[in-house]
Tab-separated table of C-alpha atoms in Angstrom:
chain	number	residue	atom	x	y	z
A	30	MET	CA	-204.482	-25.415	-202.705
A	31	SER	CA	-200.459	-25.979	-202.751
A	32	GLU	CA	-198.578	-22.824	-201.800
A	33	LYS	CA	-197.249	-21.038	-204.958
A	34	TYR	CA	-193.870	-19.289	-204.905
A	35	ILE	CA	-191.609	-15.820	-206.822
A	36	LEU	CA	-188.348	-16.668	-208.674
A	37	GLY	CA	-185.827	-13.991	-208.249
A	38	ILE	CA	-182.904	-14.143	-210.629
A	39	ASP	CA	-179.519	-11.598	-210.717
A	40	ILE	CA	-177.310	-11.669	-213.708
A	41	GLY	CA	-174.384	-10.058	-212.719
A	42	THR	CA	-170.871	-10.234	-213.116
A	43	THR	CA	-169.169	-12.617	-211.054
A	44	SER	CA	-171.920	-14.914	-209.685
A	45	LEU	CA	-175.787	-15.746	-210.399
A	46	SER	CA	-178.099	-15.324	-208.292
A	47	PHE	CA	-181.402	-17.213	-207.447
A	48	VAL	CA	-183.837	-16.174	-204.685
A	49	LEU	CA	-187.356	-18.021	-204.227
A	50	THR	CA	-189.700	-16.329	-201.864
A	51	ASP	CA	-193.459	-17.721	-200.854
A	52	GLU	CA	-196.078	-14.784	-201.388
A	53	SER	CA	-195.597	-12.591	-198.620
A	54	GLY	CA	-191.606	-12.013	-199.586
A	55	ASN	CA	-189.884	-14.718	-197.047
A	56	ILE	CA	-186.985	-16.879	-197.954
A	57	ILE	CA	-187.881	-19.809	-199.117
A	58	GLU	CA	-184.295	-20.765	-200.699
A	59	ALA	CA	-180.924	-19.102	-202.438
A	60	LEU	CA	-178.863	-20.267	-204.467
A	61	ASN	CA	-175.872	-18.904	-206.004
A	62	LYS	CA	-173.359	-19.783	-208.603
A	63	ALA	CA	-170.128	-18.445	-210.711
A	64	SER	CA	-170.807	-16.644	-213.445
A	65	PRO	CA	-168.625	-17.578	-216.809
A	66	PRO	CA	-165.488	-15.609	-216.605
A	67	LEU	CA	-164.814	-12.539	-218.044
A	68	ASN	CA	-161.661	-12.540	-220.823
A	69	GLU	CA	-159.086	-9.917	-220.831
A	70	GLU	CA	-161.566	-7.626	-222.739
A	71	LYS	CA	-164.125	-7.937	-220.482
A	72	THR	CA	-166.764	-9.663	-222.072
A	73	SER	CA	-168.249	-12.733	-221.482
A	74	ASP	CA	-170.471	-15.914	-223.639
A	75	PRO	CA	-174.264	-14.950	-223.671
A	76	ASP	CA	-174.843	-18.273	-224.499
A	77	LYS	CA	-173.134	-20.189	-221.624
A	78	ILE	CA	-174.701	-17.576	-219.191
A	79	TYR	CA	-177.816	-18.493	-220.419
A	80	SER	CA	-177.524	-22.294	-220.200
A	81	LEU	CA	-176.229	-22.251	-216.701
A	82	VAL	CA	-179.658	-19.804	-215.802
A	83	LYS	CA	-181.940	-22.140	-217.784
A	84	SER	CA	-180.616	-25.823	-215.901
A	85	THR	CA	-181.082	-23.963	-212.053
A	86	VAL	CA	-184.341	-22.539	-213.440
A	87	ASP	CA	-185.291	-26.046	-214.320
A	88	GLU	CA	-183.910	-27.719	-211.543
A	89	ILE	CA	-185.724	-25.022	-209.393
A	90	THR	CA	-189.356	-25.298	-210.998
A	91	SER	CA	-188.989	-28.981	-211.048
A	92	LYS	CA	-189.507	-29.130	-206.807
A	93	TYR	CA	-191.089	-25.782	-206.294
A	94	ASN	CA	-194.475	-24.488	-207.558
A	95	VAL	CA	-193.509	-21.170	-209.170
A	96	LYS	CA	-195.856	-18.750	-210.226
A	97	SER	CA	-193.663	-16.032	-211.348
A	98	ILE	CA	-190.172	-14.857	-212.523
A	99	GLY	CA	-188.346	-11.720	-212.033
A	100	PHE	CA	-185.160	-10.745	-213.453
A	101	THR	CA	-182.086	-8.719	-213.541
A	102	GLY	CA	-179.037	-8.085	-213.553
A	103	GLN	CA	-175.328	-5.892	-214.599
A	104	MET	CA	-176.256	-2.974	-216.454
A	105	HIS	CA	-174.549	-0.412	-219.303
A	106	GLY	CA	-173.391	-3.319	-220.793
A	107	ILE	CA	-175.093	-5.231	-224.179
A	108	LEU	CA	-175.195	-8.025	-226.615
A	109	TYR	CA	-175.722	-8.255	-229.911
A	110	VAL	CA	-178.733	-10.402	-230.906
A	111	ASP	CA	-180.376	-11.184	-234.293
A	112	LYS	CA	-184.511	-11.598	-235.477
A	113	ASN	CA	-184.533	-15.033	-233.589
A	114	MET	CA	-183.043	-14.120	-230.297
A	115	ASN	CA	-179.495	-15.729	-231.006
A	116	ALA	CA	-176.627	-13.983	-229.971
A	117	LEU	CA	-174.637	-12.365	-232.658
A	118	SER	CA	-171.422	-11.218	-230.133
A	119	PRO	CA	-170.054	-11.821	-226.732
A	120	LEU	CA	-172.213	-9.600	-223.911
A	121	TYR	CA	-169.994	-6.179	-223.680
A	122	THR	CA	-170.085	-5.734	-220.004
A	123	TRP	CA	-170.125	-2.615	-218.192
A	124	GLN	CA	-166.366	-2.761	-217.446
A	125	ASN	CA	-165.742	-3.086	-221.206
A	126	LYS	CA	-163.594	-0.131	-221.998
A	127	LEU	CA	-163.894	0.362	-225.659
A	128	CYS	CA	-164.960	4.069	-225.677
A	129	ASP	CA	-161.482	5.191	-223.770
A	130	LEU	CA	-159.954	4.066	-226.870
A	131	ILE	CA	-158.316	6.835	-228.948
A	132	THR	CA	-160.433	8.042	-231.961
A	133	GLU	CA	-158.316	9.264	-234.990
A	134	SER	CA	-159.347	12.953	-234.117
A	135	GLY	CA	-156.713	12.053	-230.886
A	136	ILE	CA	-159.445	12.265	-228.072
A	137	THR	CA	-161.266	9.433	-226.559
A	138	TYR	CA	-165.172	7.922	-228.294
A	139	ALA	CA	-166.519	8.669	-224.947
A	140	GLN	CA	-165.397	12.573	-225.261
A	141	GLN	CA	-166.285	12.362	-229.215
A	142	ILE	CA	-169.643	11.458	-227.788
A	143	PHE	CA	-170.366	14.252	-226.020
A	144	ASN	CA	-168.546	17.157	-228.629
A	145	ILE	CA	-171.519	16.047	-230.935
A	146	THR	CA	-174.570	15.158	-228.330
A	147	ASN	CA	-173.793	17.372	-225.124
A	148	THR	CA	-174.084	14.695	-223.090
A	149	GLU	CA	-172.278	12.621	-221.259
A	150	ILE	CA	-171.238	8.518	-221.388
A	151	PHE	CA	-169.321	6.014	-219.943
A	152	SER	CA	-166.877	3.958	-221.226
A	153	GLY	CA	-168.905	0.215	-220.386
A	154	TYR	CA	-172.343	2.113	-221.259
A	155	GLY	CA	-174.433	-0.036	-224.358
A	156	LEU	CA	-174.809	3.134	-226.390
A	157	GLY	CA	-170.935	3.861	-226.256
A	158	THR	CA	-170.474	0.494	-227.159
A	159	PHE	CA	-172.758	0.948	-230.208
A	160	TYR	CA	-170.904	3.790	-231.234
A	161	TYR	CA	-167.643	2.347	-231.135
A	162	HIS	CA	-169.068	-0.849	-233.757
A	163	THR	CA	-170.503	1.597	-235.699
A	164	LYS	CA	-167.617	3.796	-236.303
A	165	ASN	CA	-165.702	0.512	-236.856
A	166	ALA	CA	-167.773	-1.192	-239.173
A	167	LEU	CA	-167.511	-4.074	-236.324
A	168	LEU	CA	-170.896	-4.536	-236.484
A	169	PRO	CA	-172.325	-8.059	-235.984
A	170	SER	CA	-174.398	-9.313	-240.115
A	171	TYR	CA	-177.564	-9.628	-239.359
A	172	VAL	CA	-177.889	-7.353	-235.598
A	173	TYR	CA	-181.456	-6.936	-235.421
A	174	LYS	CA	-181.638	-5.423	-231.706
A	175	LEU	CA	-178.962	-4.917	-228.698
A	176	VAL	CA	-180.357	-6.008	-225.380
A	177	SER	CA	-178.338	-6.412	-221.856
A	178	ILE	CA	-178.021	-9.606	-220.880
A	179	MET	CA	-180.905	-10.254	-218.627
A	180	ASP	CA	-182.688	-9.627	-221.390
A	181	PHE	CA	-181.396	-12.036	-223.635
A	182	VAL	CA	-181.616	-15.121	-221.257
A	183	ALA	CA	-185.127	-14.065	-220.560
A	184	LEU	CA	-186.368	-13.871	-224.334
A	185	LYS	CA	-184.576	-17.452	-224.850
A	186	LEU	CA	-186.288	-18.600	-221.870
A	187	THR	CA	-189.519	-17.366	-222.954
A	188	GLY	CA	-188.957	-17.961	-226.922
A	189	SER	CA	-190.573	-14.038	-227.245
A	190	ASN	CA	-188.633	-12.430	-230.463
A	191	LYS	CA	-189.872	-9.295	-229.419
A	192	PRO	CA	-187.400	-7.378	-226.760
A	193	LEU	CA	-188.678	-5.103	-224.529
A	194	LEU	CA	-186.648	-3.291	-221.521
A	195	HIS	CA	-187.730	-1.565	-219.143
A	196	THR	CA	-186.055	1.691	-218.364
A	197	SER	CA	-183.873	1.137	-215.633
A	198	VAL	CA	-182.003	-1.258	-217.895
A	199	ALA	CA	-182.672	0.867	-221.371
A	200	ALA	CA	-181.232	4.712	-219.009
A	201	SER	CA	-178.288	2.421	-218.132
A	202	PHE	CA	-176.636	2.049	-221.553
A	203	GLY	CA	-176.663	6.390	-221.833
A	204	LEU	CA	-178.417	8.502	-224.435
A	205	PHE	CA	-181.727	8.117	-222.708
A	206	ASP	CA	-184.298	10.929	-221.908
A	207	ILE	CA	-185.399	9.740	-218.634
A	208	LEU	CA	-188.209	12.445	-218.098
A	209	ASN	CA	-189.944	10.584	-221.542
A	210	SER	CA	-189.450	7.693	-221.080
A	211	LYS	CA	-186.928	6.977	-224.234
A	212	PHE	CA	-183.752	6.695	-225.612
A	213	ASN	CA	-182.787	9.951	-227.471
A	214	ILE	CA	-183.080	9.815	-230.779
A	215	SER	CA	-181.680	12.886	-231.826
A	216	ALA	CA	-178.615	12.546	-229.858
A	217	VAL	CA	-178.748	8.822	-231.461
A	218	CYS	CA	-179.078	10.146	-235.352
A	219	LYS	CA	-176.284	12.651	-234.883
A	220	LEU	CA	-173.544	9.775	-233.811
A	221	GLY	CA	-175.160	8.562	-237.165
A	222	LEU	CA	-176.244	4.982	-235.449
A	223	ASN	CA	-178.825	3.266	-236.651
A	224	PRO	CA	-181.953	3.577	-234.297
A	225	GLU	CA	-183.587	0.680	-235.661
A	226	ILE	CA	-181.743	-1.265	-233.225
A	227	LEU	CA	-182.335	0.103	-230.201
A	228	PRO	CA	-185.620	-2.303	-228.601
A	229	ASP	CA	-188.531	-0.662	-227.161
A	230	VAL	CA	-188.999	0.838	-223.287
A	231	THR	CA	-191.751	0.413	-221.248
A	232	GLY	CA	-191.757	1.975	-216.979
A	233	GLU	CA	-194.361	-0.686	-216.255
A	234	ARG	CA	-194.150	-3.718	-215.045
A	235	GLU	CA	-194.874	-6.200	-217.769
A	236	ILE	CA	-195.079	-9.843	-218.426
A	237	ILE	CA	-192.580	-10.391	-221.427
A	238	GLY	CA	-193.505	-14.239	-221.664
A	239	TYR	CA	-194.408	-17.551	-220.203
A	240	TYR	CA	-192.167	-20.251	-219.492
A	241	LYS	CA	-193.788	-23.532	-218.541
A	242	ASN	CA	-196.683	-21.378	-218.192
A	243	ILE	CA	-195.118	-19.357	-215.850
A	244	PRO	CA	-195.153	-15.698	-216.389
A	245	VAL	CA	-191.589	-14.336	-216.815
A	246	TYR	CA	-191.880	-10.174	-216.146
A	247	ILE	CA	-189.506	-7.744	-217.745
A	248	PRO	CA	-185.746	-7.688	-216.312
A	249	ILE	CA	-185.267	-4.480	-214.575
A	250	GLY	CA	-181.531	-3.014	-212.868
A	251	ASP	CA	-179.574	-4.459	-210.570
A	252	ASN	CA	-179.344	-1.153	-209.117
A	253	GLN	CA	-183.200	-0.457	-209.126
A	254	ALA	CA	-183.543	-4.380	-207.749
A	255	SER	CA	-181.353	-3.851	-204.850
A	256	VAL	CA	-182.518	-0.633	-202.814
A	257	LEU	CA	-185.950	-1.874	-204.058
A	258	SER	CA	-185.339	-5.214	-201.634
A	259	SER	CA	-183.874	-3.185	-198.843
A	260	TYR	CA	-185.160	0.813	-199.412
A	261	CYS	CA	-186.956	2.421	-196.457
A	262	GLU	CA	-187.758	6.373	-196.731
A	263	ASN	CA	-185.542	9.003	-195.331
A	264	SER	CA	-182.594	6.323	-196.172
A	265	VAL	CA	-179.132	6.293	-197.985
A	266	ILE	CA	-178.938	2.896	-199.545
A	267	LEU	CA	-174.651	2.244	-200.516
A	268	ASN	CA	-174.651	-1.234	-202.470
A	269	TYR	CA	-171.155	-3.287	-202.554
A	270	GLY	CA	-170.535	-5.791	-205.113
A	271	THR	CA	-167.465	-5.795	-207.577
A	272	GLY	CA	-168.050	-1.980	-208.155
A	273	SER	CA	-170.116	0.201	-205.370
A	274	GLN	CA	-173.060	2.252	-205.388
A	275	MET	CA	-174.848	4.983	-203.411
A	276	SER	CA	-178.052	5.474	-203.916
A	277	VAL	CA	-181.051	8.370	-202.658
A	278	ILE	CA	-184.207	8.071	-203.794
A	279	THR	CA	-186.355	11.595	-204.978
A	280	ASP	CA	-189.305	12.344	-205.769
A	281	LYS	CA	-188.415	15.182	-208.086
A	282	TYR	CA	-186.079	14.573	-211.607
A	283	ARG	CA	-182.520	16.352	-210.808
A	284	GLU	CA	-179.723	16.872	-212.416
A	285	ILE	CA	-176.313	16.679	-210.425
A	286	LYS	CA	-173.272	16.616	-212.011
A	287	SER	CA	-171.308	13.540	-211.234
A	288	LEU	CA	-174.421	11.677	-210.233
A	289	GLU	CA	-176.051	10.461	-212.797
A	290	THR	CA	-180.285	10.000	-212.082
A	291	ARG	CA	-181.708	6.342	-212.698
A	292	PRO	CA	-185.895	5.815	-213.305
A	293	PHE	CA	-186.989	3.989	-210.370
A	294	THR	CA	-190.527	2.741	-209.582
A	295	GLU	CA	-193.472	4.457	-209.111
A	296	ASN	CA	-192.702	7.695	-211.398
A	297	ARG	CA	-190.049	8.117	-208.414
A	298	PHE	CA	-185.800	8.539	-209.168
A	299	MET	CA	-183.302	7.466	-208.058
A	300	LEU	CA	-179.627	9.641	-207.602
A	301	CYS	CA	-176.513	7.675	-208.024
A	302	GLY	CA	-172.955	7.692	-207.724
A	303	ALA	CA	-171.229	4.604	-208.836
A	304	ALA	CA	-167.703	3.719	-207.825
A	305	LEU	CA	-165.941	1.689	-210.402
A	306	CYS	CA	-163.758	-0.372	-207.219
A	307	GLY	CA	-165.816	-1.315	-204.832
A	308	GLY	CA	-165.635	-4.688	-202.978
A	309	ARG	CA	-162.964	-5.323	-206.170
A	310	ALA	CA	-160.587	-2.820	-203.903
A	311	TYR	CA	-161.119	-5.361	-201.072
A	312	ALA	CA	-160.235	-8.280	-203.158
A	313	LEU	CA	-157.266	-6.337	-204.601
A	314	LEU	CA	-155.890	-6.279	-201.186
A	315	GLU	CA	-156.773	-10.347	-200.294
A	316	LYS	CA	-155.136	-10.862	-203.889
A	317	PHE	CA	-151.729	-8.831	-202.411
A	318	PHE	CA	-151.437	-10.508	-198.926
A	319	ARG	CA	-151.694	-14.045	-200.256
A	320	ALA	CA	-149.134	-13.795	-202.860
A	321	TYR	CA	-146.549	-13.095	-200.362
A	322	LEU	CA	-148.113	-15.193	-198.209
A	323	LYS	CA	-147.556	-17.991	-200.973
A	324	GLU	CA	-143.695	-16.397	-201.288
A	325	ALA	CA	-143.041	-16.859	-197.924
A	326	THR	CA	-144.520	-20.561	-196.801
A	327	GLY	CA	-145.300	-21.753	-200.581
A	328	LYS	CA	-149.092	-21.652	-199.603
A	329	GLU	CA	-151.763	-19.658	-201.121
A	330	GLU	CA	-154.639	-19.674	-198.866
A	331	CYS	CA	-157.408	-16.838	-198.831
A	332	GLN	CA	-156.757	-13.772	-196.727
A	333	TYR	CA	-160.025	-12.393	-196.106
A	334	GLU	CA	-161.187	-13.693	-192.696
A	335	THR	CA	-157.443	-12.945	-191.314
A	336	LEU	CA	-157.900	-8.963	-193.343
A	337	ASN	CA	-161.755	-8.592	-191.896
A	338	ARG	CA	-159.995	-9.534	-188.024
A	339	LEU	CA	-157.383	-6.463	-188.599
A	340	ALA	CA	-159.457	-4.476	-190.297
A	341	LEU	CA	-161.835	-4.048	-186.840
A	342	LEU	CA	-158.409	-3.256	-185.186
A	343	GLY	CA	-157.149	-0.525	-187.131
A	344	SER	CA	-157.603	3.352	-186.493
A	345	GLY	CA	-157.779	3.933	-190.425
A	346	ASP	CA	-155.632	7.498	-190.124
A	347	MET	CA	-154.298	6.885	-193.316
A	348	ASP	CA	-156.216	8.883	-196.418
A	349	PHE	CA	-156.235	5.655	-198.808
A	350	SER	CA	-158.410	6.834	-202.435
A	351	THR	CA	-159.402	3.223	-203.492
A	352	LYS	CA	-159.972	4.623	-207.356
A	353	PHE	CA	-157.589	1.331	-208.572
A	354	ALA	CA	-159.462	1.649	-211.756
A	355	GLY	CA	-160.113	5.689	-211.860
A	356	THR	CA	-163.443	6.731	-211.791
A	357	ARG	CA	-165.868	6.997	-214.835
A	358	ASN	CA	-165.377	10.412	-215.242
A	359	ASN	CA	-161.460	10.519	-214.872
A	360	PRO	CA	-160.038	6.617	-216.212
A	361	GLU	CA	-156.704	7.227	-215.879
A	362	GLU	CA	-157.586	8.828	-212.222
A	363	LYS	CA	-155.231	6.314	-209.499
A	364	ALA	CA	-155.230	4.822	-206.186
A	365	SER	CA	-152.925	6.665	-204.215
A	366	VAL	CA	-152.373	6.858	-199.664
A	367	ASN	CA	-151.652	9.321	-198.367
A	368	GLY	CA	-150.568	10.420	-194.070
A	369	ILE	CA	-148.964	7.712	-193.479
A	370	THR	CA	-146.354	7.672	-191.067
A	371	GLU	CA	-144.195	5.617	-189.012
A	372	ASN	CA	-146.636	5.523	-186.374
A	373	ASN	CA	-149.336	4.308	-188.042
A	374	PHE	CA	-148.024	2.212	-190.473
A	375	THR	CA	-149.382	-1.101	-189.559
A	376	PRO	CA	-151.177	-3.733	-191.275
A	377	GLU	CA	-154.256	-2.975	-189.459
A	378	ASN	CA	-153.861	0.248	-189.838
A	379	PHE	CA	-153.412	0.217	-193.477
A	380	VAL	CA	-156.375	-2.773	-193.829
A	381	TYR	CA	-159.073	-0.260	-191.954
A	382	SER	CA	-157.886	2.936	-194.153
A	383	LEU	CA	-158.639	1.183	-197.270
A	384	ILE	CA	-161.966	-0.035	-195.916
A	385	LYS	CA	-162.772	3.726	-195.221
A	386	GLY	CA	-161.585	4.332	-198.306
A	387	MET	CA	-164.071	2.612	-200.072
A	388	VAL	CA	-166.755	4.808	-197.581
A	389	GLN	CA	-165.452	7.902	-198.388
A	390	GLU	CA	-166.127	7.195	-202.229
A	391	LEU	CA	-169.109	6.936	-202.062
A	392	TYR	CA	-169.857	9.631	-199.710
A	393	GLU	CA	-168.755	12.413	-200.819
A	394	PHE	CA	-171.496	11.561	-204.039
A	395	TYR	CA	-174.141	11.473	-201.370
A	396	LYS	CA	-172.665	14.873	-199.942
A	397	LEU	CA	-173.677	16.304	-203.882
A	398	THR	CA	-177.158	14.847	-203.153
A	399	ASP	CA	-177.664	17.565	-200.310
A	400	GLU	CA	-180.201	15.398	-198.877
A	401	LYS	CA	-180.265	14.497	-194.997
A	402	CYS	CA	-181.031	10.765	-194.529
A	403	GLY	CA	-181.627	9.372	-191.123
A	404	LYS	CA	-180.862	6.038	-191.974
A	405	VAL	CA	-178.014	4.491	-193.585
A	406	ILE	CA	-178.418	0.940	-195.224
A	407	LEU	CA	-175.814	-1.365	-196.441
A	408	THR	CA	-176.349	-3.515	-199.099
A	409	GLY	CA	-174.453	-6.309	-201.077
A	410	ASN	CA	-171.925	-9.925	-200.668
A	411	GLY	CA	-169.022	-7.173	-200.280
A	412	ALA	CA	-170.979	-5.344	-197.362
A	413	GLY	CA	-172.559	-8.497	-194.964
A	414	LYS	CA	-169.179	-10.312	-195.212
A	415	ASN	CA	-167.168	-7.243	-193.573
A	416	LYS	CA	-167.538	-5.881	-189.915
A	417	ALA	CA	-165.195	-2.937	-190.508
A	418	LEU	CA	-167.484	-1.207	-193.451
A	419	ILE	CA	-170.546	-1.131	-190.807
A	420	LYS	CA	-167.704	0.898	-188.796
A	421	ALA	CA	-166.692	2.752	-191.484
A	422	ALA	CA	-169.725	3.783	-192.038
A	423	ARG	CA	-170.314	4.963	-188.661
A	424	GLU	CA	-167.190	6.825	-188.457
A	425	ILE	CA	-167.806	8.523	-192.115
A	426	PHE	CA	-171.797	8.979	-192.342
A	427	GLY	CA	-172.528	9.343	-188.848
A	428	GLY	CA	-176.985	8.513	-187.620
A	429	GLU	CA	-178.023	5.170	-187.659
A	430	VAL	CA	-176.175	2.067	-189.852
A	431	LEU	CA	-177.771	-1.202	-190.901
A	432	LEU	CA	-176.866	-3.904	-192.770
A	433	SER	CA	-179.620	-5.034	-194.487
A	434	GLU	CA	-180.762	-8.850	-193.731
A	435	ILE	CA	-181.529	-9.644	-197.326
A	436	LYS	CA	-179.355	-12.347	-198.581
A	437	GLU	CA	-178.629	-11.658	-202.619
A	438	GLU	CA	-180.539	-8.354	-202.469
A	439	ALA	CA	-180.643	-8.037	-206.560
A	440	ALA	CA	-182.261	-11.167	-207.063
A	441	TYR	CA	-184.735	-10.501	-203.860
A	442	GLY	CA	-185.751	-7.406	-205.224
A	443	ALA	CA	-186.201	-9.010	-208.762
A	444	ALA	CA	-188.759	-11.182	-207.043
A	445	LEU	CA	-190.489	-8.648	-205.024
A	446	PHE	CA	-190.684	-7.054	-208.370
A	447	ALA	CA	-191.987	-9.945	-210.353
A	448	GLY	CA	-194.585	-10.822	-207.075
A	449	GLY	CA	-195.860	-7.253	-207.103
A	450	THR	CA	-194.926	-6.847	-203.769
A	451	LYS	CA	-192.915	-4.701	-201.082
A	452	ASN	CA	-190.153	-5.315	-198.705
A	453	GLU	CA	-191.099	-5.078	-195.065
A	454	LYS	CA	-188.183	-6.384	-193.197
A	455	ILE	CA	-186.390	-2.948	-193.118
């Protein structure tokens, strides 16, 4: 019998990742392609994303005997579909800021949702976007359901017209009852939203359809997939992509201010703190120095290699807040740098202080959990390319710091989920 493989797919904000594993979880091949760029409103074209995914799946399945396909992707964002699963709207990503706009009452839509439901929801969260569209009569005609981008692609790929969301995805939309694994219909109705537009939800690992006779499993959230790929007991996971997340697994449901409690797997939960600028903070710094170099020399060259080298020489004794995009609780908060002196104001200290700020923001979330984790595991593309991030995590968290050896962690986690296997590599 020929070898069989499992394909995991991650539909990220800036890239599409594909990981092929064998049945033991060993990575055979990994691909990464750029996602269609976001526009100024932080929306994207779901049909273009689907076309890119499908062509790559066709390429992989023509070469390998794929026995199952798993999906994950960017959480919180939504698009609207009709009964035939045609996209009726762009993808409103997690970076979309409609809920931060001001209502006729002089408060934001997010604040209005809280005042009506006593439930906090952040800008970029699917049901907040749904609320904005409903209040402003902007819902598309013939809308049937709202779904995530990974669910849309999986449905289109299989030809299914029955949206079914995993709890890890549904909970990311907001107004979700995690303990009972369902949307908070009471809050939905108080807001005047049509509950019929919400898809069904399950916490089970289910097959949602088939592509070329290959079972396609229900998509899971990228945060859960990334943690699944690298998690070991007594550890805190720090994931750095465009944003960044701190995740701790717990057996008991807990609610902690400024943290989100998210579904994990096997009836466990995640305590998660999310920063809006993770790797994006470092990208802004690279853009700054690249612009300076172009002005000074006429050459525009990538500066990451130089920044990484400088960072390892820095002391990081400035206090650098990397909240360039604010926080979910306070979108108006600004980034800042304190503690600059004539002795420490050097490029290496400035770069390393920014990196420490990226770690410090997640450490503040970790302190809220009151957990005492013996290991810190760094994951994400933003971590693997930056040795100074490991150094900063050791200084701030203390204890053992491990860099996940898994490339494209979210896609790998999706493959593990679809294959029903566990990662034994950490």
